[in-house]
Every structure is written in structure tokens, then in C-alpha cells.
Short mmCIF file of C-alpha atoms and ligand atoms in Angstrom, two decimals:
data_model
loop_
_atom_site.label_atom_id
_atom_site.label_comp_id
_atom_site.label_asym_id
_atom_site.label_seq_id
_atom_site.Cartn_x
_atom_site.Cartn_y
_atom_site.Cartn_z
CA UNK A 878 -28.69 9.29 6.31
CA UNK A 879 -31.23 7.00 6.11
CA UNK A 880 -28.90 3.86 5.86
CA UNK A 881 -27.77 5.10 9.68
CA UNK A 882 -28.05 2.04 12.06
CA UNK A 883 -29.10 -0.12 8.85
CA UNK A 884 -27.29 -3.49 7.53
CA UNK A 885 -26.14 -2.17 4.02
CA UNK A 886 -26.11 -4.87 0.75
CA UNK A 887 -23.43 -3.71 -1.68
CA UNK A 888 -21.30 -5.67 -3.87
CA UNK A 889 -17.85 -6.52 -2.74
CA UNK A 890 -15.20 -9.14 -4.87
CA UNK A 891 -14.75 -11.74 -2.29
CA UNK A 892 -11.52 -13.96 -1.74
CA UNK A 893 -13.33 -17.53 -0.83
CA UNK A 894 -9.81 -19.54 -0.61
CA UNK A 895 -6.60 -19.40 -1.37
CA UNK A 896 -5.36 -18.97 -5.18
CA UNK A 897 -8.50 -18.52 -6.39
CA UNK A 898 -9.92 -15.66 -8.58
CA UNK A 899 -11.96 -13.06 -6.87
CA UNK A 900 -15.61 -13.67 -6.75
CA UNK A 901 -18.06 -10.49 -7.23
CA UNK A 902 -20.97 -11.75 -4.59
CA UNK A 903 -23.20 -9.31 -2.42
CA UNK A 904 -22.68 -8.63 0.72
CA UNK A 905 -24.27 -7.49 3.78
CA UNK A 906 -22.21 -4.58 5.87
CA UNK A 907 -23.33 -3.91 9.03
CA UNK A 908 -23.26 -0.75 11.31
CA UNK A 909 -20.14 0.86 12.86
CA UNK A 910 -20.01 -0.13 16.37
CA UNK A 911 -17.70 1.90 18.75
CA UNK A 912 -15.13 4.05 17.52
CA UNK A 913 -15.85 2.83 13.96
CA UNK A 914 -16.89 4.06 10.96
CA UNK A 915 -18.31 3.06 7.70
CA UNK A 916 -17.22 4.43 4.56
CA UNK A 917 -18.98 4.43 0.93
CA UNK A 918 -15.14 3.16 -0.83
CA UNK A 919 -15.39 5.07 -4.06
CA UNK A 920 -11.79 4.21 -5.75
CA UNK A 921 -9.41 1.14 -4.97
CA UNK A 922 -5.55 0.99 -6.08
CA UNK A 923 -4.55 -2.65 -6.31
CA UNK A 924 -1.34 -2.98 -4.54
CA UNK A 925 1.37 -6.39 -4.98
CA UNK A 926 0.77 -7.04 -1.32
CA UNK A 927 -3.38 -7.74 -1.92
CA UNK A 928 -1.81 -10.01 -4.58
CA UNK A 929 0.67 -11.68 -2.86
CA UNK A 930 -1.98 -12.46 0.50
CA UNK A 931 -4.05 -14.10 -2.84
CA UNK A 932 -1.68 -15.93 -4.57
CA UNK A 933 1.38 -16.01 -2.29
CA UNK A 934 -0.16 -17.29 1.02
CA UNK A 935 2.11 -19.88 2.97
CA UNK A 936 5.18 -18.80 0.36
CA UNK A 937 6.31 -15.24 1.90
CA UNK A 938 3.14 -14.77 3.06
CA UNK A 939 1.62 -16.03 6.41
CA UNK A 940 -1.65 -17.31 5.96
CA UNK A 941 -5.16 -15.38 6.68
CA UNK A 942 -8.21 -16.61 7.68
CA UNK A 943 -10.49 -16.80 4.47
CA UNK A 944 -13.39 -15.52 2.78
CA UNK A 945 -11.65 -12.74 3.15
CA UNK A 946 -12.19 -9.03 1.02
CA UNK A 947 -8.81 -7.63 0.19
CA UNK A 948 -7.85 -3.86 -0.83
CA UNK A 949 -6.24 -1.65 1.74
CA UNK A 950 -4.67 1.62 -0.84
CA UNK A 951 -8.54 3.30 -1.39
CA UNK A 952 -10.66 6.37 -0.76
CA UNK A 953 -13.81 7.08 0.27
CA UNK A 954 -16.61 9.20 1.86
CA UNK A 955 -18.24 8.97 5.24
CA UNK A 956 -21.44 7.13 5.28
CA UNK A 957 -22.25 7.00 8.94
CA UNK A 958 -19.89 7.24 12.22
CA UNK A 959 -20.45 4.59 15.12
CA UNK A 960 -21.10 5.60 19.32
CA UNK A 961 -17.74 7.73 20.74
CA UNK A 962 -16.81 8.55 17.00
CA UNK A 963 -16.27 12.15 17.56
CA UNK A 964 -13.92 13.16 14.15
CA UNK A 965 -15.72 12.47 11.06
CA UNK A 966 -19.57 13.15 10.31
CA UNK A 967 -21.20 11.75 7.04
CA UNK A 968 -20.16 13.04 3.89
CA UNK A 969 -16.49 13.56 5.18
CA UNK A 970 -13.40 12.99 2.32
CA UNK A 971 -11.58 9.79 4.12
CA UNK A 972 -8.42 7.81 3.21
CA UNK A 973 -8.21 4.43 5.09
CA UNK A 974 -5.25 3.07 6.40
CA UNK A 975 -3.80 -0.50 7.10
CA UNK A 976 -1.71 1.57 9.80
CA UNK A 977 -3.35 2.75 13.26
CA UNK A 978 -2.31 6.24 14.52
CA UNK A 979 -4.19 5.51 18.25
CA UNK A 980 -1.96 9.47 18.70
CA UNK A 981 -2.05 8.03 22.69
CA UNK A 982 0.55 5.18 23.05
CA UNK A 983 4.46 5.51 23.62
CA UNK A 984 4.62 4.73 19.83
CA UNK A 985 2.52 7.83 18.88
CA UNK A 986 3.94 9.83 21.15
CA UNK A 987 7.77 8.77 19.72
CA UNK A 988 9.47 11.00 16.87
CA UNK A 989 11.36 7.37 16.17
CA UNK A 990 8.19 5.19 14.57
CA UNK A 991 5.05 5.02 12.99
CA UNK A 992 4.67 1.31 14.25
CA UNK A 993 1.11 2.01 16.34
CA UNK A 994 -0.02 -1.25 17.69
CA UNK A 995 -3.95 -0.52 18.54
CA UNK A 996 -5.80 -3.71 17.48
CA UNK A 997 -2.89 -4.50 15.64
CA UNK A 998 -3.46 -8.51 16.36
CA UNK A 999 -7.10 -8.47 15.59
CA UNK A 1000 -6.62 -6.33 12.21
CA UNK A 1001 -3.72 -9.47 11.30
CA UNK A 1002 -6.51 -11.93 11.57
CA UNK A 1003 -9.53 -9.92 9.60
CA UNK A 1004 -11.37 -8.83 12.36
CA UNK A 1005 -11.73 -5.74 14.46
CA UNK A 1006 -11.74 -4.33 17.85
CA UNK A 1007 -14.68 -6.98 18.73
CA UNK A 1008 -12.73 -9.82 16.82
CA UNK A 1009 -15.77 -10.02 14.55
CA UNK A 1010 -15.50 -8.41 10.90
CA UNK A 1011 -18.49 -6.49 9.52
CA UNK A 1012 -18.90 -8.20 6.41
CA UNK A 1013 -20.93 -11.10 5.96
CA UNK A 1014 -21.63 -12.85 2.36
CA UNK A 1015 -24.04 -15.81 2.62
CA UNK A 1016 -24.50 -16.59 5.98
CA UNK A 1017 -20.36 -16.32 6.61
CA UNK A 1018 -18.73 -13.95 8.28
CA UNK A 1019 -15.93 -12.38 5.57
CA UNK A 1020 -12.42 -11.52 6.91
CA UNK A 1021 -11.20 -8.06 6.51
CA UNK A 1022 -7.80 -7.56 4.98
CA UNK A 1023 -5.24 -5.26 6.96
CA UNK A 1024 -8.80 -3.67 8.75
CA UNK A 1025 -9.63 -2.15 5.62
CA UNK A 1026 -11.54 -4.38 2.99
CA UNK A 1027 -11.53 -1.82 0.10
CA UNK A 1028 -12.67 -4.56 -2.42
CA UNK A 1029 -16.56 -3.57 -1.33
CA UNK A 1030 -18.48 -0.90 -2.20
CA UNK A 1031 -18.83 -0.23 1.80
CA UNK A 1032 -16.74 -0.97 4.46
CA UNK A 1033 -16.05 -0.23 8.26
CA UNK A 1034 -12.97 0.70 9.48
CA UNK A 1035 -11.77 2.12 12.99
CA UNK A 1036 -11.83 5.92 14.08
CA UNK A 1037 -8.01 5.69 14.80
CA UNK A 1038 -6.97 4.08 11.00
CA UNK A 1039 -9.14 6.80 8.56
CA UNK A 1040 -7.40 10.15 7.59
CA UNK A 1041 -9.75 12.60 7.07
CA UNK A 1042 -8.77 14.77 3.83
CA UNK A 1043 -9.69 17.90 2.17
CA UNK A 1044 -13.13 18.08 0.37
CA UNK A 1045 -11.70 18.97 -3.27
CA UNK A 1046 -9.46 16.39 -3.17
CA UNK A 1047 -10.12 13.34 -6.36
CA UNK A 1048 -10.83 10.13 -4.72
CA UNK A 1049 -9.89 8.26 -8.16
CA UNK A 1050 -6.44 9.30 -7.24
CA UNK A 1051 -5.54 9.66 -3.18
CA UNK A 1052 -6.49 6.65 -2.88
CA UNK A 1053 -2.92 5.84 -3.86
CA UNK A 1054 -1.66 7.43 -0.66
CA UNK A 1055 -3.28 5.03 1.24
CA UNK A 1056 -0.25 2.38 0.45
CA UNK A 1057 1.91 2.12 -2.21
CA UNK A 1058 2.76 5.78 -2.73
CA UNK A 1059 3.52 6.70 0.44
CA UNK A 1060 5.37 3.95 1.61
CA UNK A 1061 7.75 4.34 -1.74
CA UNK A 1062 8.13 8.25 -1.10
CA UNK A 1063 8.56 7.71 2.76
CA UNK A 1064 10.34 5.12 2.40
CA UNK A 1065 13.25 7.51 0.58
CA UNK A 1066 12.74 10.82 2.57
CA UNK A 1067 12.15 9.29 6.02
CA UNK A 1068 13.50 6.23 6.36
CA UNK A 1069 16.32 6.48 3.85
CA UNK A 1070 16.37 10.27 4.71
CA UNK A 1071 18.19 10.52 1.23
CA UNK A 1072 20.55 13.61 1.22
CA UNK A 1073 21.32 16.22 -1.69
CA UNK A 1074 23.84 15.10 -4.14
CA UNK A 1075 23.71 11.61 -2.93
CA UNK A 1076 24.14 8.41 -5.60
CA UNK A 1077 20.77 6.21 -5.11
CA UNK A 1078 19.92 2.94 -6.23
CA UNK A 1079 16.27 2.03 -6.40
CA UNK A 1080 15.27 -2.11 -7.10
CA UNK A 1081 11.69 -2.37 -8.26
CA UNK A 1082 10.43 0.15 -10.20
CA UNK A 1083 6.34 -0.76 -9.45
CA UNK A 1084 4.38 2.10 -7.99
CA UNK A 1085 6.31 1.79 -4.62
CA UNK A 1086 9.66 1.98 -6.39
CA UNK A 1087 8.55 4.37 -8.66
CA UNK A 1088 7.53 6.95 -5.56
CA UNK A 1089 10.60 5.74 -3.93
CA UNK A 1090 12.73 7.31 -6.96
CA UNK A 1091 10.07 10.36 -6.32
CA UNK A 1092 11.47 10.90 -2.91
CA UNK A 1093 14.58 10.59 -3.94
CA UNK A 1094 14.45 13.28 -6.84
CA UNK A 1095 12.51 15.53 -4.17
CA UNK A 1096 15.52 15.21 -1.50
CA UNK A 1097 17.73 16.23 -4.67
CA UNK A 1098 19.95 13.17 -4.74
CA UNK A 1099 22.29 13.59 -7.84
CA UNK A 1100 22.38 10.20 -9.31
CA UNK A 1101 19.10 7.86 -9.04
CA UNK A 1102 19.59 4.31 -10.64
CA UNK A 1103 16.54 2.48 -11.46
CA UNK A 1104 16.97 -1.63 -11.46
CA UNK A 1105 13.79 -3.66 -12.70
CA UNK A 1106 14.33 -6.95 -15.04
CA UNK A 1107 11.43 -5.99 -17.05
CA UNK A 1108 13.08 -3.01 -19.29
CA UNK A 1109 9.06 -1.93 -20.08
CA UNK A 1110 9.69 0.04 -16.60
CA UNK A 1111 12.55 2.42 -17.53
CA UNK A 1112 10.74 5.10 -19.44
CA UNK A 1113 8.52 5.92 -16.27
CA UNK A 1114 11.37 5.27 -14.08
CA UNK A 1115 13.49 8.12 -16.62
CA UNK A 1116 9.71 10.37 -16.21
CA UNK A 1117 10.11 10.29 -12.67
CA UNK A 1118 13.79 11.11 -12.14
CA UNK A 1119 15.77 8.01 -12.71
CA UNK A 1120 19.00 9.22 -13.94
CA UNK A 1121 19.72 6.02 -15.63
CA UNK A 1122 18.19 2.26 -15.85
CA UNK A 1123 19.69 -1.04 -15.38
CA UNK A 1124 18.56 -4.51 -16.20
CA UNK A 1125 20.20 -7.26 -14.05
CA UNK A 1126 19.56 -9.67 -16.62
CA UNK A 1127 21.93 -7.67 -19.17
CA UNK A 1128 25.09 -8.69 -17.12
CA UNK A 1129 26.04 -12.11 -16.35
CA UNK A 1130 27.78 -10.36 -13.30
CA UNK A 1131 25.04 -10.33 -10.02
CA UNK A 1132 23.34 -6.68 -9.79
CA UNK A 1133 25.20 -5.70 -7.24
CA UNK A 1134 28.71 -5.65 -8.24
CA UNK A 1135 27.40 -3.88 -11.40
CA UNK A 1136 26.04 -1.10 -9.46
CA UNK A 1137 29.51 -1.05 -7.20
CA UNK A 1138 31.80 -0.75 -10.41
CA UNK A 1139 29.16 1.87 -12.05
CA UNK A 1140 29.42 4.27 -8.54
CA UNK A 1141 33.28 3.49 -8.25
CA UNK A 1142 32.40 1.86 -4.68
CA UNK A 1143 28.65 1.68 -4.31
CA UNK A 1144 25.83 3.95 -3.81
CA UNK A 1145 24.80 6.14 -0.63
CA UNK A 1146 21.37 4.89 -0.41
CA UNK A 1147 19.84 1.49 -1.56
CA UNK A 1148 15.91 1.02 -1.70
CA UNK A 1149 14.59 -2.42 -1.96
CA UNK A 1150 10.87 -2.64 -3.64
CA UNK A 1151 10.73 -5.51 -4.57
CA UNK A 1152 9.65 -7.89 -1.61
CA UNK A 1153 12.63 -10.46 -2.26
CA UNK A 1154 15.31 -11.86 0.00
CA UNK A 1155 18.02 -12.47 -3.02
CA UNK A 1156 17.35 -8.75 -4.00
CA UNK A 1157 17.36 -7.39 -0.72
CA UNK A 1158 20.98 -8.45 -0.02
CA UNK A 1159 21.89 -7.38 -3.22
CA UNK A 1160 20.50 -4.15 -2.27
CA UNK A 1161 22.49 -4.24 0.55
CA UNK A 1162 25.36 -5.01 -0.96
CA UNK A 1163 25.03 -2.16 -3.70
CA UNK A 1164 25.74 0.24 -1.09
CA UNK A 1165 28.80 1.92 -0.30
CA UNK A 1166 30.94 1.14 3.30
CA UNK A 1167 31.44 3.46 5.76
CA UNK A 1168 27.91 5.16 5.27
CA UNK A 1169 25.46 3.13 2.54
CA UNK A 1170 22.23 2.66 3.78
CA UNK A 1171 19.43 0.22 2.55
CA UNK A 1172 16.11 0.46 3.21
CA UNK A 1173 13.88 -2.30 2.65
CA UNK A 1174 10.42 -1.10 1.83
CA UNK A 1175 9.14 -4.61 0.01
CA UNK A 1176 6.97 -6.94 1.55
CA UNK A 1177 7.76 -10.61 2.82
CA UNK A 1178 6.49 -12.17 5.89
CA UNK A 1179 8.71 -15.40 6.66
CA UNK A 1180 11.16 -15.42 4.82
CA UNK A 1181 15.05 -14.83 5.63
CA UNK A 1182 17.21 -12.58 4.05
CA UNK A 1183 21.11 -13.01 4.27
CA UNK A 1184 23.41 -10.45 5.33
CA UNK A 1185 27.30 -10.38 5.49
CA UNK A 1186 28.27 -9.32 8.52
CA UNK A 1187 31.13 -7.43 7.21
CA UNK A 1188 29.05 -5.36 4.86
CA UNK A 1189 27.86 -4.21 8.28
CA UNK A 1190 30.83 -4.21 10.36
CA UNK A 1191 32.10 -1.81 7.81
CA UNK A 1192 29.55 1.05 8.44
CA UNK A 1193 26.74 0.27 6.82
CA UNK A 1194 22.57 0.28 7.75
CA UNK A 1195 20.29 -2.19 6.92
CA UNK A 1196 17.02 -0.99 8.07
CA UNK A 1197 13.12 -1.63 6.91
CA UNK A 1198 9.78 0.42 6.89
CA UNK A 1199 6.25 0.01 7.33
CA UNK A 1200 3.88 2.35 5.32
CA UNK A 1201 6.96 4.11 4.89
CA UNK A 1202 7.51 5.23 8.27
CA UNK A 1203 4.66 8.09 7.79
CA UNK A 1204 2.30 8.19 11.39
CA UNK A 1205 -0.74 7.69 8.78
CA UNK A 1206 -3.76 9.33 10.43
CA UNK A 1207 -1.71 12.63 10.96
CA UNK A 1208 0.77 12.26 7.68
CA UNK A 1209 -1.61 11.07 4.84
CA UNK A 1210 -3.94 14.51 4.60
CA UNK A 1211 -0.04 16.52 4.30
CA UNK A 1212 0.51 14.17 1.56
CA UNK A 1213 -2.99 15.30 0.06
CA UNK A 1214 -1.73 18.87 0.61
CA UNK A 1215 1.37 17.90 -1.19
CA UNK A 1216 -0.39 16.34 -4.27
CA UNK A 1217 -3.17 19.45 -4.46
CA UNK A 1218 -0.01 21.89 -4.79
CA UNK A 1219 1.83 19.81 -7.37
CA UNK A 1220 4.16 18.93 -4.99
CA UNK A 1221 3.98 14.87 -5.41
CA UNK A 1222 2.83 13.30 -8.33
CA UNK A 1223 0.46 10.55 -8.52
CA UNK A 1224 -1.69 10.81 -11.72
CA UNK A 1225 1.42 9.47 -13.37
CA UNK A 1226 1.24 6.03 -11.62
CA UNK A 1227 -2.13 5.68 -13.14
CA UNK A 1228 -1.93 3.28 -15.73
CA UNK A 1229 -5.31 1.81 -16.30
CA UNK A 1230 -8.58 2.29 -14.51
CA UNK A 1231 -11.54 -0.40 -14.46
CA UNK A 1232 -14.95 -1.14 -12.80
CA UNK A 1233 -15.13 -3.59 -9.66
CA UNK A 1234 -16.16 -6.25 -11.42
CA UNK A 1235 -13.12 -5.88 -13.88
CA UNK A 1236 -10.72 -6.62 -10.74
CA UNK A 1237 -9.25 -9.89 -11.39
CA UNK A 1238 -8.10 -8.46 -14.70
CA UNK A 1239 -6.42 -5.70 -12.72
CA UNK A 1240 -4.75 -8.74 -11.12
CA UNK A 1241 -3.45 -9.38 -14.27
CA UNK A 1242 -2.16 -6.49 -15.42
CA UNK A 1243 -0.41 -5.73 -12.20
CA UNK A 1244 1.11 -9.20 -12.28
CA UNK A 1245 2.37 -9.83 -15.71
CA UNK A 1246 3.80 -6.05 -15.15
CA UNK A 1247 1.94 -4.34 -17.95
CA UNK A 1248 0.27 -1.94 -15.22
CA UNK A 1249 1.84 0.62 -12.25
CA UNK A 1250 -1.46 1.21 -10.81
CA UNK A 1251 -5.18 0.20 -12.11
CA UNK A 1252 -8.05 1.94 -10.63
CA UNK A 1253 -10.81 0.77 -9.75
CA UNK A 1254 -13.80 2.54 -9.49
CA UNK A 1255 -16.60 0.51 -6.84
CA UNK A 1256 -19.45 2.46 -7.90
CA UNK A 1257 -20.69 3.19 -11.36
CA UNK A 1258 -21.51 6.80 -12.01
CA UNK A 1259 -25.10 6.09 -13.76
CA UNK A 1260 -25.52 3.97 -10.36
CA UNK A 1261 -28.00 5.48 -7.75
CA UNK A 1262 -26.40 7.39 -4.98
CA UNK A 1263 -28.42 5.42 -2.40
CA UNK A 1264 -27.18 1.93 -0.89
CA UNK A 1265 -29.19 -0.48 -0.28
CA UNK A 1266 -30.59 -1.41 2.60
CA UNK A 1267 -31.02 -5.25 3.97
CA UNK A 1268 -34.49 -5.78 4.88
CA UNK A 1269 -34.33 -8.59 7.24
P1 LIG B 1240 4.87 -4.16 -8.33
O1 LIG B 1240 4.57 -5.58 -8.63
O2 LIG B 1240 4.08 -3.10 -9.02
O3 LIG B 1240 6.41 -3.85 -8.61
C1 LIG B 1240 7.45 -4.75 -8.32
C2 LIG B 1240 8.53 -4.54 -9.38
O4 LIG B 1240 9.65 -5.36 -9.04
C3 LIG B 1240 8.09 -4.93 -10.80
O5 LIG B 1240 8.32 -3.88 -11.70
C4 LIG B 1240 8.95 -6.15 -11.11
O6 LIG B 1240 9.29 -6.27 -12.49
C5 LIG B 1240 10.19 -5.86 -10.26
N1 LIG B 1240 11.01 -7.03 -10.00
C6 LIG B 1240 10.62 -8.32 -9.80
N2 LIG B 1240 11.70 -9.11 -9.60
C7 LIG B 1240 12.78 -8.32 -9.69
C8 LIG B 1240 14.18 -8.54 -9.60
N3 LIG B 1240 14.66 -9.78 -9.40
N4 LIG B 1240 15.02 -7.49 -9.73
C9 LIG B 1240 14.55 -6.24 -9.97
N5 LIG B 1240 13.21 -5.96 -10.08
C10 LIG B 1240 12.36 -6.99 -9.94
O7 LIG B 1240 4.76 -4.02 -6.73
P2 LIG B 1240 4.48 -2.74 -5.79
O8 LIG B 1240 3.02 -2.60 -5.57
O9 LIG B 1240 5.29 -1.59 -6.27
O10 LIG B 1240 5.08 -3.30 -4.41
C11 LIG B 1240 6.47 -3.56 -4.28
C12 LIG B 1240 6.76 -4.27 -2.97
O11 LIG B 1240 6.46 -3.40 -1.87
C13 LIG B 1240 5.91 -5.53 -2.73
O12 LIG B 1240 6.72 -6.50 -2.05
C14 LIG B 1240 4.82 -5.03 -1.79
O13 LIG B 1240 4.26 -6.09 -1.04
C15 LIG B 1240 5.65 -4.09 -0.93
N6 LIG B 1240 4.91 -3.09 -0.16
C16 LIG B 1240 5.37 -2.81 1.09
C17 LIG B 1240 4.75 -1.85 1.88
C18 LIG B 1240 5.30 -1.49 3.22
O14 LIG B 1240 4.58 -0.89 4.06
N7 LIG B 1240 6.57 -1.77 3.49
C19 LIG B 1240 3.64 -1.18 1.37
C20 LIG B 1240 3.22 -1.46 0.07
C21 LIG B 1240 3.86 -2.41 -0.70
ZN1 LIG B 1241 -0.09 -2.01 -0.21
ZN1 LIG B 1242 -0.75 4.52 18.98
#
């Protein structure tokens, strides 16, 4: 290509601080060094974790260094491969992912994680391998989110955190397996490991609870409550297998005893997508002794959730799960597989879809819950196929 070895200018929405709309700026992306490769990002989810590193930094969230780019659930095509990259060429179908699979450590090599630490300290600070990013904006060097940076038109991302997936595949909706999909779906067949006929309780119905209650309708569980306090969610929740919906806010009694009385003793399997303490013990809470298990698939960094010891003592697992315990490089073109044979849904999570500079209103949408998932497309399709390349 001729961009190969050039510093691309492409327009990314940049974070410059802290609670703080996004910014659309241009910015320069350089080359891939080793074991890297740059991708042309051609569709973005936004996912309540790129909102919550915006708006939620030093709450749950520990802080990152900024101008940063955020977006880390997106799809893309292979633009040019860096030295030692020998498993993508340009033009390839690629999903990046927040999640390394290196396929070499004792992590890798284990049946019992997904939890692949390869650069996993630089990727927490925005940088990669090098500890430099390779977006600039200005003069500045811009942070990359989670090692991704889908919030740009280009990006570079390491050989070890890209999926490459099947050529017919539509970007405008994979990219949805790159986060909150998966980890909702994994998050009931794998970690959960829901079971047939099992009672299921599912808080936060958002994309990632929404694909948890997928999971849960795929492993046949026979009763799947959905719990949101924004009732606008049940309908979905009902399209996607919820047998039945539950405000908290309609009893004056906390969530979980309602859900304990309902099951006459609480549910086999909990799933918390939500990202809050309070809710996660309630999750806990909602499940049934001797066996209940509760999965925590939402997202908080420092805070502390409380757990009665003799909810555990009595049988019960409280356990969490990261990307929803799928080994991501390997895992995420299966999913593809999954979604081309009608096997998962994901058009259905679709609720809007908008241009890149239309982001902060997907912000919106996803915050005051009127969205599950907007779209956003990073290239307009009247827009010339050919980047632009920095001349100095
Ligand atoms: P979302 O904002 O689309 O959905 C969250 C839902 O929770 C909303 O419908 C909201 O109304 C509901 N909610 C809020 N407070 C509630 C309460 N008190 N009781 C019941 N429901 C309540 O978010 P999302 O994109 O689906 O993400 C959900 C969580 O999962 C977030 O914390 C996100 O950071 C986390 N996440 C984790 C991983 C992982 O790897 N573990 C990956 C992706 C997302
Ligand atoms: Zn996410
Ligand atoms: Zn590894």
C-alpha cells in the first residue's frame, strides 16, 4: 500500500482531560513497529466502560494518563503489518481486542483463564510494547485506551491482541464481539457455565446483560429473570429470552429478597452487569445456597463490594470475568462463525448507528439509557478509500 512505512493523518475524537466531551481533532498515526499492526477501524460500538474511563475516572475508575483516544469493541481491516508480523497481510478482516492471547505463557497454555498478561502494564497506561503510543495530535503524544484506540479512523494495535476473521463477515456489526457481547454471552456459558433447566437472574440488561440473558437462553436455562430499574429495557430483555422482568424500584423490599421469594429460595445462577458494588451483593445474595453461583461480569476498578460470609459458607460461588473468560485471539473468529450461522445474535443490540463526529451524542444515548449499542461508522462511504499521508 502506498501508506506502508508512512505517518498516516486521519481523524480520531480525542479525550484531552477528564469529564470533558470528546474532541474530533486530526491526528497523526505512525507505522507499526514490531509485532504490530495498523488497522483502517471501520465501525466502533461504544461500550459503558469507554464511558465510565471519561466520566467516572477517580470514582470506580483508576485514573489514565490523558489525551487519551478511547474505543476498544470495533472492527477493522489491515492496513499494513509491522517487522516479525507474520499473521495478517493488508486487507485482512480484523477484530481488536483489549485482551492479549500471547498463545505462549502458562496462562495461554491453561484450560482455567483467559487472563494473558503480555504488555498487560503498558496497555493499562496507553502505551505499547515500547511504552510510547502511536498517536500523536498536536505535537502530544495521545494515550491509547485498553491498546486499542478505536475512536480514530486508524490505529495500531499488537500482533498478539487482533483476531483475524472471515472476509464476508459485516464490520458494522462484529465489532460488537470485540467487548460487550462476548463478555455478556461468556460471561453466562463459561464462567457461569449455566446448566439446562436452571432458574437465572440477570442485573443489567445493557448490551452485556442483554448477551448475558443470550447465553443463558442458549445453555437452555428454564427461567431467565431480567432486573434493570429503567422498565424501557424489558421488551428486548423478553426478545432475547427473558422469561420475565423485574424492576427493583417496584418493591420497597431490596431486589434480592424479591428474587428469593419469586424462586422459592433463590436462583441457580446470578449475573451481575451492572458494574456496582450494592448490586453485586445483591446479586449474590439472589442466589440459592448449597449451589448459586454469581458471576460478576460489570466493571469497577476500586471499589469494594460486601459479601456475607455465610452466603458463602453455605455453598455458594462468587466469582468474576474478564472479556468473559473467552482466550480472545483464538475465541472471537468462533464467535464470528457463530453469528454468520445464526447462531448468536447481534443485529438486535443495534440500536442506533452514527458518524464519528456524532460520538459524544452516542455518549448520550448510551448514558441516559435510550440506546443498547450505537454504531459508529469512522469513515464515510462517499469518503476516498485512500488515507492520508503526513508530509513532513
Ligand atoms: P449499559 O450502560 O448499556 O447497561 C447497564 C444497565 O444497568 C442499564 O440498562 C442500566 O439501566 C442498568 N442499571 C443501572 N443501575 C442499576 C441498578 N441499580 N439495578 C439494575 N440495573 C441497573 O452498560 P454495558 O455496556 O452493558 O456494560 C455493563 C457493565 O459491564 C459495565 O460496568 C461495563 O463497564 C462492564 N463491562 C465489563 C466487561 C468485562 O470484561 N468484565 C466488558 C464490558 C463491559
Ligand atoms: Zn467494553
Ligand atoms: Zn499469553
Amino acid at each position: 500500500m502506498a501508506t506502508d512505512g508512512q505517518v498516516i493523518k486521519c481523524k480520531a475524537a480525542v479525550a484531552w482531560e477528564p469529564r470533558k466531551a470528546l474532541v474530533i481533532e486530526e491526528v497523526e498515526v505512525a507505522p507499526p513497529k514490531a509485532h504490530e499492526v495498523r488497522i483502517k477501524t471501520v465501525a466502533t460500538g461504544l461500550c459503558h466502560t469507554d464511558w465510565e474511563y471519561l466520566y467516572e475516572t477517580e470514582k470506580g475508575m483508576k485514573s489514565r494518563p490523558f489525551p487519551l483516544v478511547l474505543g476498544h469493541e470495533a472492527a477493522g481491516i489491515v492496513e499494513s503489518v509491522g517487522p516479525d508480523v507474520t499473521t495478517f497481510s493488508p486487507g485482512d478482516k480484523v477484530i481488536p481486542l483489549f485482551l492479549p492471547y500471547c498463545g505462549e505463557c502458562e496462562r495461554c497454555q491453561s484450560p482455567k483463564t483467559n487472563h494473558c498478561r503480555k504488555n498487560w502494564e503498558n496497555a493499562q497506561v496507553g502505551v505499547l510494547a515500547d511504552g510510547t503510543s502511536r498517536i500523536s495530535c498536536k505535537g502530544r503524544q495521545v494515550y491509547q485506551f485498553l491498546g486499542v484506540s478505536s475512536f480514530s479512523q486508524y490505529t495500531v494495535v499488537p500482533d498478539i491482541s487482533l483476531a483475524k476473521i472471515r472476509a464476508d463477515a459485516p464490520l458494522d456489526k462484529v465489532c460488537l464481539l470485540g467487548c460487550g457481547v462476548s463478555t455478556g454471552y461468556g460471561a453466562a456459558v463459561n464462567a457461569a457455565k449455566v446448566e439446562k433447566d436452571s432458574s437465572c437472574a440477570v442485573f443489567g440488561l445493557g448490551a452485556v446483560g442483554l448477551a448475558a440473558i443470550m447465553g443463558c437462553k442458549v445453555a437452555m436455562a428454564k427461567s431467565i429473570i431480567g432486573i434493570d430499574i429503567n422498565p424501557e429495557k424489558f421488551e428486548k430483555a423478553k426478545e432475547f429470552g427473558a422469561t420475565e422482568c423485574i424492576n427493583p424500584r417496584d418493591s420497597s423490599k431490596p431486589i434480592q429478597e424479591v428474587v428469593v421469594e419469586k424462586t422459592g429460595g433463590g436462583v441457580d445462577y446470578a449475573l451481575e452487569c451492572v458494574g456496582s458494588p450494592v448490586i453485586m451483593s445483591a446479586a449474590l445474595e439472589s442466589t440459592t445456597d448449597a449451589w448459586g453461583t454469581c458471576v460478576i461480569a460489570g466493571w469497577t476498578e476500586t471499589e469494594t463490594m460486601s459479601v456475607m460470609v455465610n452466603k458463602l459458607l453455605m455453598g455458594r460461588t462468587l466469582k468474576g470475568t474478564y472479556f468473559g473468560g473467552w482466550k480472545s485471539v483464538q475465541d472471537v473468529p468462533k464467535l464470528v462463525d457463530d453469528y454468520m450461522n445464526q447462531k448468536l445474535k447481534l443485529d438486535e443490540f443495534i440500536t442506533h448507528t452514527r458518524q464519528l463526529d456524532q460520538i459524544n451524542e452516542a455518549f448520550e444515548l448510551l448514558k441516559s439509557g435510550k440506546s443498547i449499542r450505537t454504531v459508529i461508522s469512522l469513515h464515510d462511504s462517499q469518503e476516498e478509500d485512500k488515507p492520508e499521508v503526513a508530509t513532513e
